[in-house]
Protein backbone atom coordinates (compact mmCIF):
# COMPACT_ATOMS: atom_id res chain seq x y z
CA UNK A 1 0.00 0.00 0.00
CA UNK A 2 2.76 2.55 0.72
CA UNK A 3 4.12 2.14 -2.81
CA UNK A 4 0.62 2.58 -4.27
CA UNK A 5 0.03 5.75 -2.25
CA UNK A 6 3.45 7.19 -2.98
CA UNK A 7 2.95 6.61 -6.71
CA UNK A 8 -0.49 8.26 -6.64
CA UNK A 9 0.83 11.29 -4.73
CA UNK A 10 3.75 11.67 -7.12
CA UNK A 11 1.36 11.68 -10.11
CA UNK A 12 -1.04 14.22 -8.59
CA UNK A 13 -0.14 17.78 -9.57
CA UNK A 14 -2.65 19.09 -7.02
CA UNK A 15 -1.13 17.05 -4.17
CA UNK A 16 2.37 18.17 -5.22
CA UNK A 17 1.29 21.82 -5.16
CA UNK A 18 -0.44 21.48 -1.78
CA UNK A 19 2.65 19.97 -0.18
CA UNK A 20 4.98 22.50 -1.81
CA UNK A 21 2.98 25.33 -0.21
CA UNK A 22 3.39 23.87 3.29
CA UNK A 23 6.76 22.15 3.05
CA UNK A 24 9.24 23.54 5.57
CA UNK A 25 11.91 20.84 5.42
CA UNK A 26 10.07 18.53 7.80
CA UNK A 27 7.75 15.67 7.01
CA UNK A 28 4.11 16.76 7.02
CA UNK A 29 1.77 14.64 9.12
CA UNK A 30 -1.60 14.46 7.42
CA UNK A 31 -3.31 11.63 9.32
CA UNK A 32 -2.87 10.45 12.93
CA UNK A 33 -6.12 8.58 13.41
CA UNK A 34 -7.94 11.58 12.00
CA UNK A 35 -7.05 14.02 9.22
CA UNK A 36 -4.77 16.76 10.54
CA UNK A 37 -5.75 20.38 9.90
CA UNK A 38 -2.94 22.65 8.68
CA UNK A 39 -3.39 26.37 9.27
CA UNK A 40 -2.22 27.28 5.77
CA UNK A 41 -4.75 25.04 4.03
CA UNK A 42 -8.50 24.75 3.83
CA UNK A 43 -9.80 21.38 4.90
CA UNK A 44 -8.06 18.73 6.94
CA UNK A 45 -5.20 16.55 5.77
CA UNK A 46 -4.24 18.97 3.00
CA UNK A 47 -7.36 18.45 0.90
CA UNK A 48 -5.61 17.44 -2.34
CA UNK A 49 -3.34 14.99 -0.50
CA UNK A 50 -6.25 13.58 1.50
CA UNK A 51 -8.29 13.10 -1.66
CA UNK A 52 -5.46 11.34 -3.54
CA UNK A 53 -4.84 9.01 -0.58
CA UNK A 54 -8.52 8.23 -0.04
CA UNK A 55 -9.13 7.39 -3.71
CA UNK A 56 -6.12 5.08 -3.81
CA UNK A 57 -7.08 3.32 -0.57
CA UNK A 58 -10.75 3.03 -1.56
CA UNK A 59 -9.93 1.24 -4.82
CA UNK A 60 -7.10 -0.93 -3.46
CA UNK A 61 -7.71 -4.66 -3.06
CA UNK A 62 -9.55 -5.55 0.15
CA UNK A 63 -6.51 -7.41 1.51
CA UNK A 64 -4.42 -4.24 1.16
CA UNK A 65 -7.02 -2.08 2.92
CA UNK A 66 -7.28 -4.57 5.80
CA UNK A 67 -3.52 -4.86 6.34
CA UNK A 68 -2.60 -3.92 9.94
CA UNK A 69 0.02 -1.19 10.32
CA UNK A 70 2.03 -0.30 13.42
CA UNK A 71 3.29 3.25 13.82
CA UNK A 72 4.05 5.78 11.13
CA UNK A 73 4.39 5.43 7.36
CA UNK A 74 6.57 7.94 5.52
CA UNK A 75 5.80 8.71 1.86
CA UNK A 76 8.12 10.75 -0.34
CA UNK A 77 6.66 13.07 -2.97
CA UNK A 78 9.62 12.43 -5.33
CA UNK A 79 13.11 10.89 -5.40
CA UNK A 80 15.10 14.13 -5.20
CA UNK A 81 17.13 14.96 -2.07
CA UNK A 82 15.10 17.16 0.26
CA UNK A 83 11.82 16.11 -1.38
CA UNK A 84 8.63 16.86 0.57
CA UNK A 85 7.46 13.93 2.68
CA UNK A 86 4.06 12.94 4.00
CA UNK A 87 3.48 10.98 7.22
CA UNK A 88 0.37 8.94 8.01
CA UNK A 89 -0.44 6.77 10.98
CA UNK A 90 0.22 6.35 14.64
CA UNK A 91 -0.34 3.42 16.96
CA UNK A 92 -2.00 0.37 15.45
CA UNK A 93 -4.29 1.02 12.49
CA UNK A 94 -5.42 -0.30 9.10
CA UNK A 95 -5.34 1.43 5.73
CA UNK A 96 -9.15 1.33 5.61
CA UNK A 97 -9.16 3.61 8.68
CA UNK A 98 -8.18 6.48 6.38
CA UNK A 99 -11.57 6.20 4.67
CA UNK A 100 -13.79 6.81 7.68
CA UNK A 101 -14.12 9.77 10.00
CA UNK A 102 -13.39 9.12 13.62
CA UNK A 103 -16.44 9.26 15.90
CA UNK A 104 -16.70 12.43 17.95
CA UNK A 105 -15.53 12.30 21.55
CA UNK A 106 -18.29 11.26 23.90
CA UNK A 107 -20.27 9.35 21.27
CA UNK A 108 -20.13 5.61 21.80
CA UNK A 109 -20.68 3.06 19.05
CA UNK A 110 -24.15 2.05 20.27
CA UNK A 111 -25.39 5.65 20.13
CA UNK A 112 -23.74 6.31 16.77
CA UNK A 113 -25.24 3.21 15.15
CA UNK A 114 -28.72 3.52 16.68
CA UNK A 115 -31.52 4.76 14.42
CA UNK A 116 -32.47 8.39 14.89
CA UNK A 117 -35.62 8.88 16.96
CA UNK A 118 -38.07 11.55 15.89
Backbone as JSON, one array per atom type, in Angstrom:
{
  "sequence": "XXXXXXXXXXXXXXXXXXXXXXXXXXXXXXXXXXXXXXXXXXXXXXXXXXXXXXXXXXXXXXXXXXXXXXXXXXXXXXXXXXXXXXXXXXXXXXXXXXXXXXXXXXXXXXXXXXXXXX",
  "N": [[0.81, -1.2, 0.0], [1.96, 1.32, 0.77], [3.66, 1.88, -1.45], [1.79, 2.11, -3.51], [0.33, 4.38, -2.66], [2.36, 6.33, -2.57], [3.09, 6.44, -5.26], [0.66, 7.4, -6.38], [0.49, 9.93, -5.15], [2.75, 11.15, -6.19], [2.04, 11.39, -8.83], [-0.02, 13.19, -8.79], [-0.66, 16.4, -9.55], [-2.0, 18.35, -8.1], [-1.75, 17.46, -5.44], [1.01, 17.6, -5.18], [1.4, 20.38, -5.43], [-0.01, 21.28, -3.16], [1.51, 20.26, -1.05], [3.95, 21.48, -1.56], [3.38, 24.11, -0.91], [3.27, 24.05, 1.85], [5.47, 22.78, 2.78], [8.26, 22.73, 4.86], [10.77, 21.69, 5.15], [10.47, 19.66, 6.96], [8.85, 16.48, 7.52], [5.41, 16.19, 6.69], [2.7, 15.67, 8.65], [-0.26, 14.16, 7.91], [-2.32, 12.49, 8.68], [-3.36, 11.06, 11.68], [-4.89, 9.16, 12.89], [-7.0, 10.64, 12.57], [-7.76, 13.12, 10.13], [-5.36, 15.64, 9.82], [-5.49, 19.07, 10.5], [-4.11, 21.78, 8.79], [-2.91, 24.98, 9.26], [-2.38, 26.65, 7.08], [-3.91, 25.69, 5.02], [-7.09, 24.99, 3.52], [-9.53, 22.8, 4.78], [-9.01, 19.5, 6.16], [-6.04, 17.5, 6.49], [-4.59, 18.38, 4.29], [-6.24, 19.0, 1.67], [-6.02, 18.16, -1.13], [-4.07, 16.18, -0.94], [-5.23, 14.45, 0.92], [-7.49, 13.67, -0.58], [-6.27, 12.31, -2.79], [-5.03, 10.19, -1.44], [-7.24, 8.93, -0.22], [-8.77, 8.07, -2.46], [-7.0, 6.24, -3.62], [-6.72, 4.31, -1.57], [-9.39, 3.52, -1.28], [-9.92, 2.16, -3.68], [-8.12, 0.11, -3.64], [-7.12, -3.36, -3.41], [-9.08, -5.46, -1.23], [-7.6, -6.93, 0.66], [-5.3, -5.39, 0.91], [-6.32, -3.01, 2.0], [-7.14, -3.95, 4.49], [-4.86, -4.59, 5.8], [-2.91, -4.68, 8.73], [-1.2, -2.0, 10.37], [1.59, -0.73, 12.09], [2.48, 2.04, 13.85], [4.11, 4.79, 12.2], [3.96, 5.76, 8.71], [6.02, 6.75, 6.17], [5.92, 8.73, 3.32], [7.36, 9.68, 0.28], [7.36, 12.52, -1.81], [8.78, 12.74, -4.17], [11.85, 11.53, -5.77], [14.03, 13.15, -5.33], [16.75, 14.64, -3.46], [15.88, 16.07, -0.33], [13.2, 16.15, -0.87], [9.68, 16.83, -0.46], [7.88, 15.24, 2.19], [5.36, 13.02, 3.34], [3.54, 12.01, 6.19], [1.7, 9.38, 7.57], [-0.42, 7.83, 9.99], [-0.05, 6.2, 13.22], [0.25, 4.55, 16.24], [-1.62, 1.51, 16.29], [-3.2, 0.6, 13.35], [-5.31, 0.38, 10.4], [-5.22, 0.46, 6.83], [-7.73, 0.98, 5.76], [-8.83, 2.57, 7.71], [-8.3, 5.17, 7.02], [-10.35, 5.94, 5.43], [-12.65, 6.52, 6.82], [-14.32, 8.76, 8.96], [-13.4, 9.6, 12.25], [-15.27, 8.78, 15.17], [-16.95, 11.32, 17.05], [-15.73, 12.66, 20.16], [-17.06, 11.31, 23.13], [-19.23, 10.1, 21.99], [-20.56, 6.99, 21.86], [-20.25, 3.76, 20.26], [-22.72, 2.38, 20.2], [-24.63, 4.44, 20.44], [-24.03, 5.91, 18.14], [-24.62, 4.13, 16.09], [-27.28, 3.63, 16.41], [-30.69, 3.93, 15.31], [-32.07, 7.09, 14.34], [-34.23, 8.83, 16.49], [-37.41, 10.29, 16.2]],
  "CA": [[0.0, 0.0, 0.0], [2.76, 2.55, 0.72], [4.12, 2.14, -2.81], [0.62, 2.58, -4.27], [0.03, 5.75, -2.25], [3.45, 7.19, -2.98], [2.95, 6.61, -6.71], [-0.49, 8.26, -6.64], [0.83, 11.29, -4.73], [3.75, 11.67, -7.12], [1.36, 11.68, -10.11], [-1.04, 14.22, -8.59], [-0.14, 17.78, -9.57], [-2.65, 19.09, -7.02], [-1.13, 17.05, -4.17], [2.37, 18.17, -5.22], [1.29, 21.82, -5.16], [-0.44, 21.48, -1.78], [2.65, 19.97, -0.18], [4.98, 22.5, -1.81], [2.98, 25.33, -0.21], [3.39, 23.87, 3.29], [6.76, 22.15, 3.05], [9.24, 23.54, 5.57], [11.91, 20.84, 5.42], [10.07, 18.53, 7.8], [7.75, 15.67, 7.01], [4.11, 16.76, 7.02], [1.77, 14.64, 9.12], [-1.6, 14.46, 7.42], [-3.31, 11.63, 9.32], [-2.87, 10.45, 12.93], [-6.12, 8.58, 13.41], [-7.94, 11.58, 12.0], [-7.05, 14.02, 9.22], [-4.77, 16.76, 10.54], [-5.75, 20.38, 9.9], [-2.94, 22.65, 8.68], [-3.39, 26.37, 9.27], [-2.22, 27.28, 5.77], [-4.75, 25.04, 4.03], [-8.5, 24.75, 3.83], [-9.8, 21.38, 4.9], [-8.06, 18.73, 6.94], [-5.2, 16.55, 5.77], [-4.24, 18.97, 3.0], [-7.36, 18.45, 0.9], [-5.61, 17.44, -2.34], [-3.34, 14.99, -0.5], [-6.25, 13.58, 1.5], [-8.29, 13.1, -1.66], [-5.46, 11.34, -3.54], [-4.84, 9.01, -0.58], [-8.52, 8.23, -0.04], [-9.13, 7.39, -3.71], [-6.12, 5.08, -3.81], [-7.08, 3.32, -0.57], [-10.75, 3.03, -1.56], [-9.93, 1.24, -4.82], [-7.1, -0.93, -3.46], [-7.71, -4.66, -3.06], [-9.55, -5.55, 0.15], [-6.51, -7.41, 1.51], [-4.42, -4.24, 1.16], [-7.02, -2.08, 2.92], [-7.28, -4.57, 5.8], [-3.52, -4.86, 6.34], [-2.6, -3.92, 9.94], [0.02, -1.19, 10.32], [2.03, -0.3, 13.42], [3.29, 3.25, 13.82], [4.05, 5.78, 11.13], [4.39, 5.43, 7.36], [6.57, 7.94, 5.52], [5.8, 8.71, 1.86], [8.12, 10.75, -0.34], [6.66, 13.07, -2.97], [9.62, 12.43, -5.33], [13.11, 10.89, -5.4], [15.1, 14.13, -5.2], [17.13, 14.96, -2.07], [15.1, 17.16, 0.26], [11.82, 16.11, -1.38], [8.63, 16.86, 0.57], [7.46, 13.93, 2.68], [4.06, 12.94, 4.0], [3.48, 10.98, 7.22], [0.37, 8.94, 8.01], [-0.44, 6.77, 10.98], [0.22, 6.35, 14.64], [-0.34, 3.42, 16.96], [-2.0, 0.37, 15.45], [-4.29, 1.02, 12.49], [-5.42, -0.3, 9.1], [-5.34, 1.43, 5.73], [-9.15, 1.33, 5.61], [-9.16, 3.61, 8.68], [-8.18, 6.48, 6.38], [-11.57, 6.2, 4.67], [-13.79, 6.81, 7.68], [-14.12, 9.77, 10.0], [-13.39, 9.12, 13.62], [-16.44, 9.26, 15.9], [-16.7, 12.43, 17.95], [-15.53, 12.3, 21.55], [-18.29, 11.26, 23.9], [-20.27, 9.35, 21.27], [-20.13, 5.61, 21.8], [-20.68, 3.06, 19.05], [-24.15, 2.05, 20.27], [-25.39, 5.65, 20.13], [-23.74, 6.31, 16.77], [-25.24, 3.21, 15.15], [-28.72, 3.52, 16.68], [-31.52, 4.76, 14.42], [-32.47, 8.39, 14.89], [-35.62, 8.88, 16.96], [-38.07, 11.55, 15.89]],
  "C": [[0.86, 1.27, 0.0], [3.25, 2.88, -0.69], [2.98, 2.66, -3.68], [0.33, 4.05, -3.96], [1.11, 6.72, -2.72], [3.39, 7.46, -4.48], [1.81, 7.56, -7.05], [-0.18, 9.71, -6.28], [1.83, 11.93, -5.69], [3.12, 12.06, -8.46], [0.36, 12.83, -10.0], [-0.43, 15.61, -8.51], [-0.74, 18.6, -8.42], [-2.03, 18.73, -5.66], [0.28, 17.62, -4.08], [2.34, 19.65, -4.85], [0.9, 22.08, -3.71], [0.72, 21.28, -0.81], [3.74, 21.02, -0.35], [4.67, 23.79, -1.06], [3.19, 25.25, 1.29], [4.79, 23.42, 3.68], [7.73, 23.12, 3.71], [10.46, 22.72, 5.94], [11.6, 19.63, 6.28], [8.98, 17.74, 7.1], [6.44, 16.26, 7.52], [3.17, 15.63, 7.43], [0.37, 15.04, 8.69], [-2.7, 13.61, 8.05], [-2.69, 10.97, 10.54], [-4.0, 9.71, 13.64], [-7.3, 9.42, 12.97], [-7.13, 12.5, 11.08], [-6.61, 15.27, 9.97], [-5.04, 18.06, 9.78], [-4.46, 21.2, 9.93], [-3.44, 24.07, 8.49], [-3.35, 27.01, 7.89], [-3.22, 26.78, 4.73], [-6.2, 24.99, 4.49], [-8.71, 23.24, 3.87], [-8.71, 20.68, 5.69], [-7.25, 17.81, 6.05], [-4.71, 17.06, 4.44], [-5.18, 18.36, 1.97], [-6.94, 17.65, -0.34], [-4.86, 16.15, -2.0], [-4.32, 13.98, 0.06], [-7.07, 12.9, 0.4], [-7.52, 12.03, -2.44], [-5.29, 10.05, -2.73], [-6.14, 8.23, -0.47], [-8.95, 7.48, -1.29], [-8.3, 6.13, -3.89], [-6.47, 3.97, -2.82], [-8.43, 2.7, -0.9], [-10.77, 1.99, -2.68], [-8.82, 0.19, -4.77], [-7.8, -2.25, -3.16], [-8.04, -4.72, -1.57], [-8.44, -5.99, 1.09], [-5.53, -6.29, 1.84], [-5.05, -3.29, 2.17], [-7.07, -2.62, 4.33], [-5.94, -4.83, 6.49], [-3.27, -4.03, 7.61], [-1.27, -3.2, 9.8], [0.32, -0.75, 11.75], [2.9, 0.94, 13.25], [3.05, 4.11, 12.6], [4.5, 5.2, 9.79], [4.82, 6.74, 6.7], [6.5, 7.75, 4.01], [6.54, 9.91, 1.3], [7.4, 11.21, -1.61], [7.47, 12.95, -4.26], [10.96, 11.89, -4.84], [14.25, 11.87, -5.17], [15.47, 14.35, -3.73], [16.33, 16.15, -1.56], [13.66, 17.21, -0.21], [10.83, 16.19, -0.23], [8.22, 15.43, 0.93], [6.15, 14.06, 3.45], [4.13, 11.81, 5.02], [2.02, 10.68, 7.52], [0.55, 7.89, 9.1], [-0.11, 7.19, 12.38], [-0.46, 5.22, 15.38], [-0.57, 2.25, 16.03], [-3.24, 0.76, 14.67], [-4.31, 0.19, 11.22], [-5.59, 0.78, 8.03], [-6.78, 1.87, 5.55], [-9.57, 2.4, 6.61], [-9.09, 5.01, 8.07], [-9.45, 6.87, 5.64], [-12.73, 6.7, 5.52], [-13.42, 7.83, 8.74], [-14.19, 9.11, 11.36], [-14.66, 9.61, 14.32], [-16.05, 10.39, 16.84], [-16.51, 11.92, 19.38], [-16.86, 12.3, 22.28], [-19.42, 10.52, 23.21], [-19.82, 7.9, 21.22], [-20.78, 4.92, 20.6], [-22.17, 2.75, 19.06], [-25.0, 3.27, 19.91], [-25.23, 6.04, 18.67], [-24.5, 5.44, 15.77], [-26.75, 3.07, 15.34], [-29.5, 4.38, 15.7], [-31.92, 6.05, 15.11], [-33.93, 8.33, 15.29], [-36.19, 10.25, 16.66], [-39.32, 11.68, 16.71]]
}
